[in-house]
Coordinates of N, CA and C in Angstrom, one line a residue:
M1 N -58.2 -120.7 -12.7 CA -58.4 -120.7 -14.1 C -57.3 -121.5 -14.8
E2 N -57.7 -122.4 -15.7 CA -56.7 -123.2 -16.3 C -55.9 -122.3 -17.4
N3 N -54.8 -122.8 -17.8 CA -54.0 -122.1 -18.8 C -54.7 -121.7 -20.1
W4 N -55.5 -122.7 -20.6 CA -56.2 -122.4 -21.8 C -57.3 -121.4 -21.6
D5 N -58.0 -121.4 -20.5 CA -59.1 -120.5 -20.2 C -58.5 -119.0 -20.1
F6 N -57.3 -118.9 -19.4 CA -56.7 -117.6 -19.2 C -56.2 -117.1 -20.6
E7 N -55.5 -117.9 -21.4 CA -55.0 -117.4 -22.6 C -56.2 -117.1 -23.6
Q8 N -57.2 -117.9 -23.6 CA -58.4 -117.6 -24.4 C -59.0 -116.3 -24.0
S9 N -59.1 -116.0 -22.7 CA -59.6 -114.7 -22.2 C -58.8 -113.6 -22.7
L10 N -57.5 -113.7 -22.8 CA -56.6 -112.7 -23.3 C -57.0 -112.4 -24.8
V11 N -57.1 -113.5 -25.6 CA -57.4 -113.4 -27.0 C -58.8 -112.6 -27.2
E12 N -59.7 -113.0 -26.4 CA -61.0 -112.3 -26.5 C -61.0 -110.8 -26.2
E13 N -60.1 -110.4 -25.4 CA -60.0 -108.9 -25.1 C -59.1 -108.2 -26.0
Q14 N -58.5 -108.8 -27.0 CA -57.5 -108.2 -27.9 C -58.1 -106.9 -28.6
K15 N -59.3 -107.1 -29.2 CA -59.8 -106.0 -30.0 C -60.0 -104.7 -29.1
G16 N -60.5 -104.9 -27.9 CA -60.6 -103.7 -27.0 C -59.3 -103.1 -26.6
L17 N -58.3 -104.0 -26.4 CA -56.9 -103.5 -26.1 C -56.3 -102.8 -27.3
D18 N -56.6 -103.3 -28.5 CA -56.1 -102.7 -29.7 C -56.6 -101.2 -29.8
Y19 N -57.9 -101.0 -29.6 CA -58.5 -99.6 -29.6 C -57.9 -98.8 -28.5
F20 N -57.8 -99.3 -27.3 CA -57.2 -98.6 -26.2 C -55.8 -98.2 -26.5
A21 N -55.0 -99.1 -26.9 CA -53.6 -98.8 -27.2 C -53.4 -97.7 -28.3
L22 N -54.3 -97.8 -29.3 CA -54.3 -96.8 -30.4 C -54.6 -95.4 -29.9
S23 N -55.6 -95.4 -28.9 CA -56.0 -94.1 -28.3 C -54.9 -93.5 -27.5
L24 N -54.1 -94.4 -26.9 CA -53.0 -93.9 -26.1 C -51.8 -93.4 -26.9
T25 N -51.4 -94.2 -27.9 CA -50.3 -93.9 -28.7 C -50.4 -93.1 -30.0
N26 N -51.6 -93.1 -30.5 CA -51.8 -92.4 -31.8 C -50.9 -92.9 -32.9
N27 N -50.4 -94.1 -32.8 CA -49.5 -94.7 -33.8 C -49.8 -96.2 -33.8
K28 N -50.1 -96.7 -35.0 CA -50.5 -98.1 -35.2 C -49.4 -99.1 -34.8
E29 N -48.2 -98.8 -35.2 CA -47.1 -99.7 -34.8 C -46.8 -99.7 -33.3
E30 N -46.8 -98.5 -32.7 CA -46.6 -98.4 -31.3 C -47.8 -99.1 -30.5
A31 N -49.0 -98.9 -31.0 CA -50.1 -99.5 -30.4 C -50.0 -101.1 -30.4
H32 N -49.6 -101.6 -31.5 CA -49.4 -103.1 -31.6 C -48.3 -103.6 -30.7
D33 N -47.2 -102.8 -30.6 CA -46.2 -103.2 -29.6 C -46.7 -103.1 -28.1
L34 N -47.5 -102.1 -27.9 CA -48.0 -101.9 -26.5 C -49.0 -103.1 -26.2
V35 N -49.8 -103.5 -27.1 CA -50.7 -104.7 -26.9 C -49.8 -105.9 -26.6
Q36 N -48.8 -106.1 -27.4 CA -47.9 -107.3 -27.3 C -47.2 -107.3 -25.9
E37 N -46.8 -106.1 -25.5 CA -46.1 -106.0 -24.2 C -47.1 -106.3 -23.1
T38 N -48.4 -105.8 -23.2 CA -49.4 -106.1 -22.3 C -49.7 -107.5 -22.1
F39 N -49.8 -108.2 -23.2 CA -50.0 -109.6 -23.2 C -48.9 -110.4 -22.5
L40 N -47.7 -109.9 -22.8 CA -46.5 -110.6 -22.3 C -46.5 -110.5 -20.7
K41 N -46.8 -109.2 -20.3 CA -46.8 -109.0 -18.8 C -47.9 -109.8 -18.2
A42 N -49.1 -109.8 -18.9 CA -50.2 -110.6 -18.3 C -49.8 -112.1 -18.2
L43 N -49.2 -112.6 -19.2 CA -48.8 -114.0 -19.1 C -47.7 -114.3 -18.0
L44 N -46.8 -113.4 -17.9 CA -45.7 -113.5 -16.9 C -46.3 -113.4 -15.5
H45 N -47.4 -112.6 -15.3 CA -47.9 -112.4 -13.9 C -49.3 -113.0 -13.8
K46 N -49.7 -114.0 -14.6 CA -51.0 -114.6 -14.5 C -51.3 -115.2 -13.1
Q47 N -50.2 -115.6 -12.4 CA -50.5 -116.1 -11.0 C -51.1 -115.0 -10.1
S48 N -50.8 -113.7 -10.4 CA -51.3 -112.7 -9.6 C -52.8 -112.3 -9.9
F49 N -53.3 -112.8 -11.0 CA -54.6 -112.5 -11.5 C -55.6 -113.2 -10.6
N50 N -56.6 -112.6 -10.0 CA -57.7 -113.1 -9.2 C -58.9 -113.4 -10.2
Q51 N -59.3 -114.7 -10.2 CA -60.4 -115.1 -11.1 C -61.7 -114.3 -10.8
N52 N -61.9 -113.7 -9.7 CA -63.0 -112.9 -9.4 C -62.9 -111.5 -9.9
T53 N -61.8 -111.2 -10.4 CA -61.5 -109.8 -11.0 C -61.9 -109.8 -12.5
N54 N -62.3 -108.6 -12.9 CA -62.6 -108.4 -14.3 C -61.3 -108.4 -15.1
I55 N -61.2 -109.4 -16.0 CA -59.9 -109.5 -16.7 C -59.6 -108.3 -17.6
K56 N -60.7 -107.7 -18.2 CA -60.6 -106.6 -19.0 C -60.0 -105.4 -18.3
A57 N -60.5 -105.1 -17.1 CA -60.0 -104.0 -16.3 C -58.5 -104.3 -15.9
W58 N -58.2 -105.6 -15.6 CA -56.9 -105.9 -15.2 C -55.9 -105.6 -16.4
L59 N -56.3 -106.0 -17.6 CA -55.5 -105.9 -18.7 C -55.3 -104.4 -19.1
F60 N -56.4 -103.6 -18.9 CA -56.3 -102.2 -19.3 C -55.4 -101.5 -18.3
T61 N -55.4 -101.9 -17.1 CA -54.5 -101.3 -16.0 C -53.1 -101.6 -16.4
I62 N -52.8 -102.9 -16.8 CA -51.5 -103.2 -17.2 C -51.0 -102.4 -18.3
M63 N -51.9 -102.2 -19.3 CA -51.5 -101.4 -20.5 C -51.3 -100.0 -20.2
K64 N -52.2 -99.4 -19.4 CA -52.0 -98.0 -19.0 C -50.7 -97.8 -18.2
N65 N -50.4 -98.6 -17.3 CA -49.1 -98.5 -16.5 C -47.9 -98.7 -17.4
T66 N -48.0 -99.6 -18.4 CA -46.9 -99.9 -19.3 C -46.7 -98.6 -20.2
F67 N -47.8 -98.1 -20.7 CA -47.7 -96.9 -21.5 C -47.0 -95.8 -20.7
I68 N -47.5 -95.5 -19.5 CA -46.9 -94.4 -18.6 C -45.4 -94.7 -18.4
N69 N -45.0 -95.9 -18.0 CA -43.6 -96.2 -17.8 C -42.8 -96.0 -19.1
N70 N -43.3 -96.4 -20.2 CA -42.5 -96.2 -21.4 C -42.4 -94.8 -21.8
Y71 N -43.4 -94.0 -21.5 CA -43.4 -92.6 -21.8 C -42.3 -91.9 -21.0
R72 N -42.3 -92.2 -19.7 CA -41.4 -91.7 -18.7 C -40.0 -92.1 -19.1
R73 N -39.8 -93.3 -19.5 CA -38.4 -93.8 -19.9 C -37.9 -93.0 -21.1
G74 N -38.8 -92.9 -22.1 CA -38.5 -92.1 -23.3 C -38.2 -90.7 -23.1
K75 N -38.9 -90.1 -22.2 CA -38.6 -88.7 -21.8 C -37.3 -88.5 -21.2
R76 N -36.9 -89.4 -20.3 CA -35.6 -89.4 -19.6 C -34.5 -89.6 -20.7
E77 N -34.7 -90.6 -21.6 CA -33.7 -90.9 -22.6 C -33.5 -89.7 -23.5
R78 N -34.6 -89.0 -23.9 CA -34.5 -87.8 -24.8 C -33.7 -86.7 -24.1
S79 N -34.0 -86.5 -22.8 CA -33.3 -85.5 -22.0 C -31.8 -85.8 -21.8
L80 N -31.5 -87.1 -21.6 CA -30.1 -87.5 -21.5 C -29.3 -87.3 -22.7
I81 N -29.9 -87.6 -23.9 CA -29.3 -87.4 -25.2 C -29.0 -86.0 -25.4
E82 N -30.0 -85.1 -25.1 CA -29.7 -83.6 -25.3 C -28.6 -83.2 -24.4
S83 N -28.5 -83.6 -23.1 CA -27.5 -83.2 -22.2 C -26.1 -83.8 -22.7
E84 N -26.1 -85.0 -23.2 CA -24.8 -85.6 -23.6 C -24.3 -84.8 -24.8
N85 N -25.2 -84.4 -25.7 CA -24.7 -83.6 -26.9 C -24.1 -82.3 -26.4
L86 N -24.7 -81.6 -25.4 CA -24.1 -80.4 -24.9 C -22.9 -80.6 -24.2
I87 N -22.8 -81.6 -23.4 CA -21.6 -81.9 -22.6 C -20.4 -82.3 -23.5
S88 N -20.7 -83.0 -24.6 CA -19.7 -83.3 -25.6 C -19.1 -82.1 -26.2
V89 N -19.9 -81.1 -26.4 CA -19.4 -79.8 -27.0 C -18.5 -79.2 -26.0
F90 N -18.8 -79.2 -24.7 CA -17.9 -78.6 -23.7 C -16.6 -79.3 -23.6
N91 N -16.6 -80.6 -23.7 CA -15.5 -81.4 -23.6 C -14.6 -81.5 -24.8
S92 N -15.1 -81.1 -26.0 CA -14.4 -81.2 -27.2 C -13.3 -80.1 -27.3
E93 N -12.1 -80.5 -27.7 CA -11.1 -79.5 -27.9 C -11.3 -78.6 -29.0
S94 N -11.9 -79.1 -30.1 CA -12.1 -78.3 -31.3 C -13.3 -77.4 -31.1
G95 N -14.2 -77.7 -30.1 CA -15.4 -76.9 -29.9 C -16.5 -77.3 -30.8
V96 N -16.3 -78.3 -31.6 CA -17.4 -78.8 -32.5 C -17.9 -80.0 -31.9
C97 N -19.2 -80.2 -32.0 CA -19.9 -81.3 -31.4 C -19.6 -82.5 -32.2
P98 N -18.9 -83.5 -31.6 CA -18.5 -84.8 -32.3 C -19.7 -85.7 -32.6
I99 N -20.8 -85.5 -32.0 CA -21.9 -86.4 -32.1 C -22.7 -86.1 -33.4
G100 N -22.4 -85.0 -34.1 CA -23.0 -84.7 -35.4 C -24.3 -84.0 -35.2
A101 N -24.4 -82.9 -34.4 CA -25.6 -82.2 -34.2 C -26.1 -81.5 -35.5
D102 N -27.4 -81.2 -35.6 CA -27.9 -80.6 -36.8 C -27.2 -79.3 -37.2
H103 N -26.9 -78.5 -36.2 CA -26.2 -77.3 -36.5 C -24.8 -77.4 -36.1
D104 N -24.0 -76.6 -36.8 CA -22.5 -76.6 -36.5 C -22.3 -75.8 -35.2
L105 N -22.6 -76.4 -34.0 CA -22.5 -75.7 -32.8 C -21.0 -75.5 -32.4
H106 N -20.6 -74.3 -32.0 CA -19.2 -74.1 -31.6 C -19.2 -73.8 -30.1
Y107 N -18.1 -74.2 -29.5 CA -17.9 -74.0 -28.0 C -18.2 -72.6 -27.6
Q108 N -17.6 -71.6 -28.4 CA -17.7 -70.2 -28.0 C -19.2 -69.7 -28.0
N109 N -19.9 -70.2 -29.0 CA -21.3 -69.8 -29.1 C -22.1 -70.2 -28.0
I110 N -21.9 -71.5 -27.6 CA -22.6 -72.1 -26.5 C -22.2 -71.4 -25.1
K111 N -20.9 -71.2 -25.0 CA -20.5 -70.5 -23.7 C -21.1 -69.1 -23.6
A112 N -21.1 -68.4 -24.8 CA -21.7 -67.0 -24.8 C -23.2 -67.1 -24.5
A113 N -23.9 -68.1 -25.0 CA -25.4 -68.2 -24.7 C -25.5 -68.5 -23.3
I114 N -24.7 -69.4 -22.7 CA -24.8 -69.8 -21.3 C -24.6 -68.5 -20.4
S115 N -23.6 -67.8 -20.8 CA -23.2 -66.6 -20.0 C -24.3 -65.5 -20.0
T116 N -25.2 -65.6 -20.9 CA -26.4 -64.6 -20.9 C -27.5 -65.0 -20.0
L117 N -27.5 -66.3 -19.6 CA -28.5 -66.7 -18.7 C -28.4 -66.0 -17.3
P118 N -29.6 -65.8 -16.7 CA -29.5 -65.3 -15.3 C -28.8 -66.3 -14.4
D119 N -28.1 -65.8 -13.4 CA -27.4 -66.7 -12.5 C -28.3 -67.8 -11.9
E120 N -29.6 -67.4 -11.5 CA -30.4 -68.4 -10.9 C -30.7 -69.6 -11.9
Q121 N -30.6 -69.4 -13.2 CA -30.7 -70.5 -14.1 C -29.4 -71.1 -14.6
R122 N -28.4 -70.2 -14.8 CA -27.1 -70.6 -15.3 C -26.5 -71.6 -14.3
I123 N -26.4 -71.2 -13.0 CA -25.7 -72.0 -12.0 C -26.2 -73.4 -11.9
P124 N -27.5 -73.6 -11.7 CA -28.1 -75.0 -11.7 C -27.9 -75.8 -13.0
F125 N -28.0 -75.0 -14.1 CA -27.8 -75.7 -15.4 C -26.3 -76.2 -15.5
E126 N -25.3 -75.4 -15.1 CA -24.0 -75.9 -15.2 C -23.7 -77.0 -14.2
M127 N -24.3 -76.9 -13.0 CA -24.2 -77.9 -12.0 C -24.7 -79.3 -12.5
I128 N -25.9 -79.3 -13.1 CA -26.5 -80.5 -13.6 C -25.6 -81.2 -14.6
N129 N -25.0 -80.3 -15.5 CA -24.1 -80.8 -16.6 C -22.8 -81.3 -16.0
Q130 N -22.5 -80.9 -14.8 CA -21.2 -81.4 -14.2 C -21.4 -82.6 -13.4
G131 N -22.7 -83.1 -13.4 CA -23.0 -84.3 -12.7 C -23.7 -84.3 -11.4
Y132 N -23.9 -83.0 -10.9 CA -24.7 -83.0 -9.6 C -26.1 -83.5 -9.8
K133 N -26.7 -83.9 -8.7 CA -28.0 -84.4 -8.8 C -28.9 -83.2 -8.3
Y134 N -30.2 -83.4 -8.8 CA -31.2 -82.3 -8.5 C -31.2 -82.0 -7.0
Q135 N -31.2 -83.1 -6.2 CA -31.3 -82.9 -4.7 C -30.1 -82.2 -4.2
E136 N -28.9 -82.5 -4.7 CA -27.7 -81.8 -4.3 C -27.7 -80.3 -4.5
I137 N -28.2 -80.0 -5.7 CA -28.4 -78.6 -6.1 C -29.4 -77.9 -5.2
A138 N -30.5 -78.6 -5.0 CA -31.5 -78.0 -4.1 C -31.0 -77.8 -2.7
D139 N -30.3 -78.7 -2.2 CA -29.7 -78.5 -0.9 C -28.7 -77.4 -0.8
K140 N -27.8 -77.3 -1.8 CA -26.8 -76.2 -1.8 C -27.4 -74.8 -1.8
F141 N -28.6 -74.6 -2.5 CA -29.2 -73.3 -2.6 C -30.4 -73.2 -1.7
M142 N -30.7 -74.3 -1.0 CA -31.8 -74.3 0.0 C -33.1 -73.9 -0.8
I143 N -33.4 -74.6 -1.9 CA -34.6 -74.4 -2.7 C -35.2 -75.8 -2.9
S144 N -36.4 -75.9 -3.4 CA -37.1 -77.2 -3.6 C -36.5 -77.8 -4.9
I145 N -36.6 -79.1 -5.0 CA -36.2 -79.8 -6.3 C -37.0 -79.3 -7.4
G146 N -38.3 -79.0 -7.2 CA -39.2 -78.4 -8.3 C -38.6 -77.1 -8.8
T147 N -38.1 -76.3 -7.9 CA -37.5 -75.0 -8.4 C -36.2 -75.3 -9.2
V148 N -35.4 -76.2 -8.8 CA -34.2 -76.5 -9.5 C -34.6 -77.0 -10.9
K149 N -35.5 -78.0 -11.0 CA -36.0 -78.5 -12.3 C -36.5 -77.4 -13.2
S150 N -37.3 -76.5 -12.6 CA -37.9 -75.4 -13.3 C -36.8 -74.5 -13.9
R151 N -35.8 -74.2 -13.1 CA -34.7 -73.3 -13.5 C -33.9 -73.9 -14.6
I152 N -33.6 -75.2 -14.5 CA -32.9 -75.9 -15.5 C -33.7 -76.0 -16.8
F153 N -35.0 -76.3 -16.7 CA -35.8 -76.3 -17.9 C -35.9 -75.0 -18.6
L154 N -36.0 -73.9 -17.9 CA -36.0 -72.6 -18.5 C -34.7 -72.3 -19.1
A155 N -33.6 -72.7 -18.4 CA -32.2 -72.4 -19.0 C -32.1 -73.2 -20.3
R156 N -32.5 -74.4 -20.4 CA -32.4 -75.3 -21.6 C -33.3 -74.6 -22.7
R157 N -34.5 -74.1 -22.4 CA -35.3 -73.6 -23.4 C -34.7 -72.3 -23.9
K158 N -34.2 -71.5 -23.0 CA -33.5 -70.2 -23.6 C -32.3 -70.6 -24.5
L159 N -31.5 -71.6 -24.0 CA -30.4 -71.9 -24.8 C -30.8 -72.5 -26.3
M160 N -31.8 -73.4 -26.2 CA -32.3 -73.9 -27.5 C -32.7 -72.7 -28.4
S161 N -33.5 -71.8 -27.8 CA -33.9 -70.7 -28.6 C -32.8 -69.8 -29.1
S162 N -31.8 -69.5 -28.3 CA -30.8 -68.7 -28.7 C -29.8 -69.3 -29.6
L163 N -29.7 -70.7 -29.6 CA -28.8 -71.4 -30.5 C -29.4 -71.9 -31.7
G164 N -30.7 -71.5 -31.9 CA -31.4 -71.9 -33.2 C -32.0 -73.2 -33.1
G165 N -32.2 -73.8 -31.9 CA -32.9 -75.1 -31.8 C -34.4 -74.9 -31.6
S166 N -35.1 -76.0 -31.7 CA -36.6 -75.9 -31.6 C -37.0 -76.0 -30.1
E167 N -37.9 -75.2 -29.7 CA -38.5 -75.2 -28.4 C -39.6 -76.2 -28.3
R168 N -39.7 -76.9 -27.2 CA -40.7 -77.9 -27.0 C -41.9 -77.4 -26.2

């Protein structure tokens, strides 16, 4: 397929991609960004496109995978920000979160809330905030990574609830 034919095919599929992106994101601006990112990836990897393949299916697959990867990246970043906020409170001499949390969280309140957690949730929660990896925690207690993640999730949810944060 010549460059012009390939690029023209991309343009012809834009309307379908717009609808699909909007159904994935439920946000017009994010949908537009997703379509642009899909086109960029398609252009960068056009040499891997087989002319006997349905271009629409190929583009939809690129879009779906891009959306999933962006979602996962965003989820990791949100989790990291929450952990950094909590860690900064632990490390602060004044006990007040220097990042500017919505609530005036104090070190003693957080420590008290953590101490109320059951040991099976408290210990993995403290270890993950000390920099241990999920696998290291799982190995230490001879439990699965899924169990470690579940216990940390439950600990975070209980802490958010007891400290006045929103549950997700």
